[in-house]
Amino acid sequence: MGQSLLKVLFGDPFAVMNTIGLLAFALVGSSKAIREEFDLLGITIVGLAMAFAGGATRDILVTRVPLALQSPIEISLGLLGVGLAITLSIVLTSPDTHPITLLADAIGLAAFTTTGAIVATEAGVSAFGVVTIATINAVGGGAVADILLDRSPFILFDDFYASCAVLGGCAYFLATVVGVSGGTAAGLCAVVTVLTRLAAVTYGWTLPTVQGLGLVER
Amino acid sequence: MGQSLLKVLFGDPFAVMNTIGLLAFALVGSSKAIREEFDLLGITIVGLAMAFAGGATRDILVTRVPLALQSPIEISLGLLGVGLAITLSIVLTSPDTHPITLLADAIGLAAFTTTGAIVATEAGVSAFGVVTIATINAVGGGAVADILLDRSPFILFDDFYASCAVLGGCAYFLATVVGVSGGTAAGLCAVVTVLTRLAAVTYGWTLPTVQGLGLVER
Amino acid sequence: MGQSLLKVLFGDPFAVMNTIGLLAFALVGSSKAIREEFDLLGITIVGLAMAFAGGATRDILVTRVPLALQSPIEISLGLLGVGLAITLSIVLTSPDTHPITLLADAIGLAAFTTTGAIVATEAGVSAFGVVTIATINAVGGGAVADILLDRSPFILFDDFYASCAVLGGCAYFLATVVGVSGGTAAGLCAVVTVLTRLAAVTYGWTLPTVQGLGLVER
């Protein structure tokens, strides 16, 4: 734990992004469960599922024991995010759609895209593997949270959500190809992801449906 | 197989709890599928999914090939539980809500909480890891069964279900910390889990919702 | 990539079946998403999920990094299948129920049953393990696609779908037991699976429900 804290203080890109992502996604996941009037256990489960499901899937894909089960600080950060969501739900109405939550979601998306890209690159997978693991790390938690809430995962409908993670993952891979430092690649990945996400929310970017393209008879 | 049977006879805590859990959860899962009028294949899939999904997730989390795929006796026990459910469905009306099924569910919950705690402790994860893997082992099967049945996992709504596994997992960890034998810790974990679960069902224990606490405007 | 292509040309059973399965299931998965009017990203995600989820689960079960994340050709084949589905949706009405799609689904089912049986046998699991991994490899993608589409997985309702994979997996195991070559066992597995599936679709084979057997009061 101490070591992890030191890493954060000294700016290890993975530790910084992982800390930000855990707090942000636990907050967002819990807010969704509060909206659905789940009990405190359900709120905690959905919050922790959103915070850890993406990273656990990433770790399983590179065949290592999920970090969350090895480091106490990880769970503490997740529970802190759950507490923040409950606090927000007291001071805000419909916290799950409040700008603070939307911002937290965009920040979490960017942070986890970056952690995924870092771990995948260390695991030595293909370019497709880096972008895929970065995207799964970023959107996996939200998808699991939605499945727990018995909804069709919103990532399939919100066009510029997973797309932002894909763009961020590509940015990270390209940055490493041109040989910049890991910290620079991580920062670039996070900035590309969060800016494209915020722009998508602000300007309502969408991708066309096949029907929308007028290619298919409705 | 012979070795596993011997282990059961000689009281290896993992083998005993694993045998009980597989029979109990295959029975409960199949009963849910029978209620939904699934066909025999669907009944078998849901029963085996409930029996094996939790343990398989536990094994994947500690990066080992799921026991169920290596030992023939595991599948035999699962299929036996499916057969028991079909037999029960013939002699009982609404077997999925019958006291026998509720008792089997509580016993399976306790047995799998214990197997999860044993495997996690052997894998040397953190205290949070032990409780988390014990809980996932215990409730994972039921959650997967519900998702296969296209329901929102009941563990999110039935307050004192996953909570009992969390309590049992904590009991196991604390018992090992104070240095009792593995068998004693396993027994304590199982007793704590099954008693809290039966008490919760009997007395209708619930956890408050944030709304219930009057903290949020409905 | 070149190596994989050579393997295909020289008839490595795994490479041949894997190529066929990826194309077929990406096509089928994308067609389902087009039917649901998902956007292009959603169509791609569901198509790739159906193509890769089964194989990725198989690889995780035998604790190895999923092939799809290591070989660029795998993703290329998945994306090609997605493109085929979009093309089909332009030239056909309701492509997801068109005979071409049903045939592609049966071929994909047979191809992935075979790749699952090959990998499981190499991993040295039990007979039950070989049949289970073959079946999970075959039906896992479709189940994940349905969950993403927020449906109860059709494999639980379409009686002779998973059943065909189980029969194919048993055929592969028995063939290896009697000592035929891997290529022959693979061919036998694929033929048994695709023929039983096509016969099931053609003749509307079903398995009885417990209710159907008249064993339970409705």
Coordinates of C-alpha atoms in Angstrom, one line a residue, chain B:
Chain B
M1 CA -11.8 -39.4 -9.2
G2 CA -10.9 -42.2 -6.7
Q3 CA -8.5 -39.7 -5.1
S4 CA -11.2 -37.1 -4.8
L5 CA -13.6 -39.6 -3.2
L6 CA -10.9 -40.6 -0.7
K7 CA -10.4 -36.9 0.0
V8 CA -14.1 -36.6 0.7
L9 CA -14.0 -39.7 2.9
F10 CA -11.0 -38.4 4.8
G11 CA -12.6 -35.0 5.2
D12 CA -10.5 -32.7 3.1
P13 CA -12.5 -29.4 3.8
F14 CA -12.3 -28.3 0.2
A15 CA -13.5 -31.6 -1.3
V16 CA -16.4 -31.9 1.3
M17 CA -17.6 -28.3 0.7
N18 CA -17.1 -28.5 -3.0
T19 CA -19.2 -31.7 -3.2
I20 CA -22.0 -30.1 -1.1
G21 CA -22.0 -26.9 -3.1
L22 CA -22.1 -28.5 -6.5
L23 CA -25.1 -30.7 -5.7
A24 CA -26.9 -27.8 -4.0
F25 CA -26.4 -25.1 -6.6
A26 CA -27.0 -27.4 -9.6
L27 CA -30.3 -28.3 -7.9
V28 CA -31.3 -24.7 -7.3
G29 CA -30.2 -23.5 -10.8
S30 CA -32.1 -26.2 -12.5
S31 CA -35.2 -25.5 -10.4
K32 CA -35.1 -21.9 -11.7
A33 CA -34.9 -23.0 -15.3
I34 CA -37.8 -25.5 -14.8
R35 CA -39.9 -22.7 -13.4
E36 CA -39.2 -20.8 -16.7
E37 CA -40.2 -23.8 -18.7
F38 CA -36.8 -24.2 -20.3
D39 CA -36.2 -27.4 -22.2
L40 CA -34.0 -30.2 -20.7
L41 CA -30.9 -28.8 -22.3
G42 CA -31.7 -25.3 -20.9
I43 CA -32.4 -26.8 -17.5
T44 CA -29.0 -28.6 -17.6
I45 CA -27.1 -25.6 -18.8
V46 CA -28.6 -23.3 -16.1
G47 CA -28.1 -25.9 -13.4
L48 CA -24.4 -26.5 -14.4
A49 CA -23.9 -22.8 -14.9
M50 CA -25.1 -22.1 -11.4
A51 CA -23.0 -25.0 -10.0
F52 CA -19.7 -24.2 -11.9
A53 CA -19.7 -20.5 -12.8
G54 CA -18.7 -19.3 -9.4
G55 CA -15.9 -21.8 -9.0
A56 CA -14.7 -21.3 -12.6
T57 CA -14.5 -17.6 -12.0
R58 CA -12.6 -18.2 -8.8
D59 CA -10.1 -20.4 -10.6
I60 CA -9.7 -18.0 -13.5
L61 CA -9.1 -15.1 -11.0
V62 CA -6.2 -17.1 -9.5
T63 CA -5.1 -18.1 -13.0
R64 CA -5.6 -21.9 -13.0
V65 CA -7.6 -24.2 -15.2
P66 CA -11.1 -24.6 -13.7
L67 CA -11.2 -27.8 -11.6
A68 CA -14.6 -28.7 -13.2
L69 CA -12.8 -29.2 -16.5
Q70 CA -10.1 -31.4 -15.0
S71 CA -12.0 -33.7 -12.7
P72 CA -14.9 -36.0 -14.1
I73 CA -16.4 -36.2 -10.6
E74 CA -17.2 -32.5 -10.6
I75 CA -19.5 -32.7 -13.7
S76 CA -21.0 -35.9 -12.4
L77 CA -22.0 -34.1 -9.2
G78 CA -23.5 -31.2 -11.2
L79 CA -25.5 -33.6 -13.4
L80 CA -26.7 -35.4 -10.3
G81 CA -27.9 -32.1 -8.9
V82 CA -29.8 -31.4 -12.1
G83 CA -31.4 -34.8 -11.9
L84 CA -32.5 -34.1 -8.3
A85 CA -34.1 -30.8 -9.5
I86 CA -36.1 -32.6 -12.2
T87 CA -37.1 -35.2 -9.7
L88 CA -38.2 -32.5 -7.2
S89 CA -40.2 -30.8 -9.9
I90 CA -42.2 -33.9 -10.4
V91 CA -43.1 -34.4 -6.7
L92 CA -43.4 -30.7 -5.7
T93 CA -45.3 -27.7 -7.0
S94 CA -43.2 -24.6 -7.6
P95 CA -40.0 -26.3 -6.5
D96 CA -38.0 -23.2 -7.0
T97 CA -39.6 -21.5 -4.0
H98 CA -40.0 -24.7 -1.8
P99 CA -38.3 -24.7 1.6
I100 CA -36.1 -27.6 0.4
T101 CA -34.7 -25.4 -2.5
L102 CA -34.3 -22.4 -0.1
L103 CA -32.3 -24.6 2.3
A104 CA -30.3 -26.1 -0.6
D105 CA -29.5 -22.6 -1.7
A106 CA -28.3 -21.5 1.8
I107 CA -26.2 -24.7 2.1
G108 CA -24.7 -24.1 -1.4
L109 CA -23.9 -20.5 -0.5
A110 CA -22.1 -21.5 2.6
A111 CA -20.2 -24.4 0.9
F112 CA -19.0 -22.2 -2.0
T113 CA -18.1 -19.3 0.3
T114 CA -15.8 -21.7 2.1
T115 CA -14.2 -23.3 -1.1
G116 CA -13.6 -19.7 -2.3
A117 CA -11.9 -18.7 0.9
I118 CA -9.7 -21.8 0.9
V119 CA -8.5 -21.4 -2.7
A120 CA -8.0 -17.6 -2.3
T121 CA -6.0 -18.1 0.9
E122 CA -3.8 -20.7 -0.8
A123 CA -3.3 -18.3 -3.7
G124 CA -1.9 -15.7 -1.2
V125 CA -4.1 -12.7 -2.1
S126 CA -4.9 -9.8 0.2
A127 CA -7.6 -9.9 2.9
F128 CA -9.9 -8.1 0.5
G129 CA -9.0 -10.7 -2.1
V130 CA -10.0 -13.6 0.2
V131 CA -13.4 -12.1 1.0
T132 CA -14.0 -11.0 -2.6
I133 CA -13.1 -14.4 -4.1
A134 CA -15.1 -16.2 -1.4
T135 CA -18.1 -14.0 -2.3
I136 CA -17.7 -14.4 -6.0
N137 CA -17.4 -18.1 -5.7
A138 CA -20.6 -18.1 -3.6
V139 CA -22.8 -15.7 -5.6
G140 CA -21.2 -15.9 -9.1
G141 CA -23.2 -19.0 -10.0
G142 CA -26.5 -17.5 -9.1
A143 CA -25.7 -14.3 -10.9
V144 CA -24.8 -16.1 -14.1
A145 CA -28.0 -18.2 -13.8
D146 CA -30.1 -15.1 -13.5
I147 CA -28.4 -13.5 -16.4
L148 CA -29.0 -16.6 -18.5
L149 CA -32.7 -16.3 -17.4
D150 CA -32.6 -12.7 -18.5
R151 CA -33.3 -11.3 -15.0
S152 CA -31.4 -8.7 -13.1
P153 CA -29.3 -10.8 -10.7
F154 CA -31.3 -11.3 -7.5
I155 CA -28.1 -10.9 -5.4
L156 CA -28.5 -7.2 -6.0
F157 CA -32.0 -7.2 -4.5
D158 CA -31.9 -9.9 -1.9
D159 CA -30.0 -7.9 0.7
F160 CA -28.8 -10.7 2.9
Y161 CA -27.5 -13.1 0.3
A162 CA -24.1 -11.8 -0.8
S163 CA -23.8 -10.2 2.6
C164 CA -23.8 -13.7 4.2
A165 CA -20.9 -14.8 2.0
V166 CA -19.0 -11.6 2.9
L167 CA -19.5 -12.3 6.6
G168 CA -18.4 -16.0 6.1
G169 CA -15.4 -14.9 4.1
C170 CA -14.4 -12.4 6.9
A171 CA -14.9 -15.2 9.5
Y172 CA -12.6 -17.5 7.5
F173 CA -9.9 -14.8 7.1
L174 CA -10.0 -13.8 10.8
A175 CA -9.9 -17.5 11.9
T176 CA -6.7 -18.0 9.8
V177 CA -5.2 -14.8 11.2
V178 CA -5.7 -16.1 14.8
G179 CA -4.1 -19.3 13.6
V180 CA -6.8 -22.0 13.8
S181 CA -6.5 -25.1 11.5
G182 CA -7.9 -24.9 8.0
G183 CA -10.6 -27.4 8.8
T184 CA -11.8 -25.3 11.8
A185 CA -11.7 -22.1 9.7
A186 CA -13.7 -23.8 7.0
G187 CA -16.3 -25.0 9.4
L188 CA -16.6 -21.6 11.0
C189 CA -17.0 -19.9 7.6
A190 CA -19.7 -22.4 6.5
V191 CA -21.6 -22.1 9.8
V192 CA -21.5 -18.3 9.8
T193 CA -22.7 -18.1 6.2
V194 CA -25.5 -20.6 6.4
L195 CA -26.9 -19.4 9.8
T196 CA -26.9 -15.7 8.7
R197 CA -28.6 -16.7 5.5
L198 CA -31.3 -18.8 7.2
A199 CA -31.8 -16.1 9.7
A200 CA -32.1 -13.5 6.9
V201 CA -34.7 -15.6 5.1
T202 CA -36.6 -16.5 8.4
Y203 CA -36.7 -12.9 9.8
G204 CA -36.7 -11.1 6.4
W205 CA -33.6 -9.1 7.2
T206 CA -33.0 -6.2 4.7
L207 CA -30.4 -3.5 4.2
P208 CA -31.7 0.1 3.8
T209 CA -31.8 1.8 0.4
V210 CA -30.4 5.4 0.2
Q211 CA -34.0 6.4 -0.5
G212 CA -35.1 4.3 2.5
L213 CA -32.7 6.2 4.7
G214 CA -34.7 9.3 3.6
L215 CA -31.5 10.9 2.3
V216 CA -32.7 11.3 -1.3
E217 CA -35.8 13.0 -2.8
R218 CA -37.8 10.4 -4.6

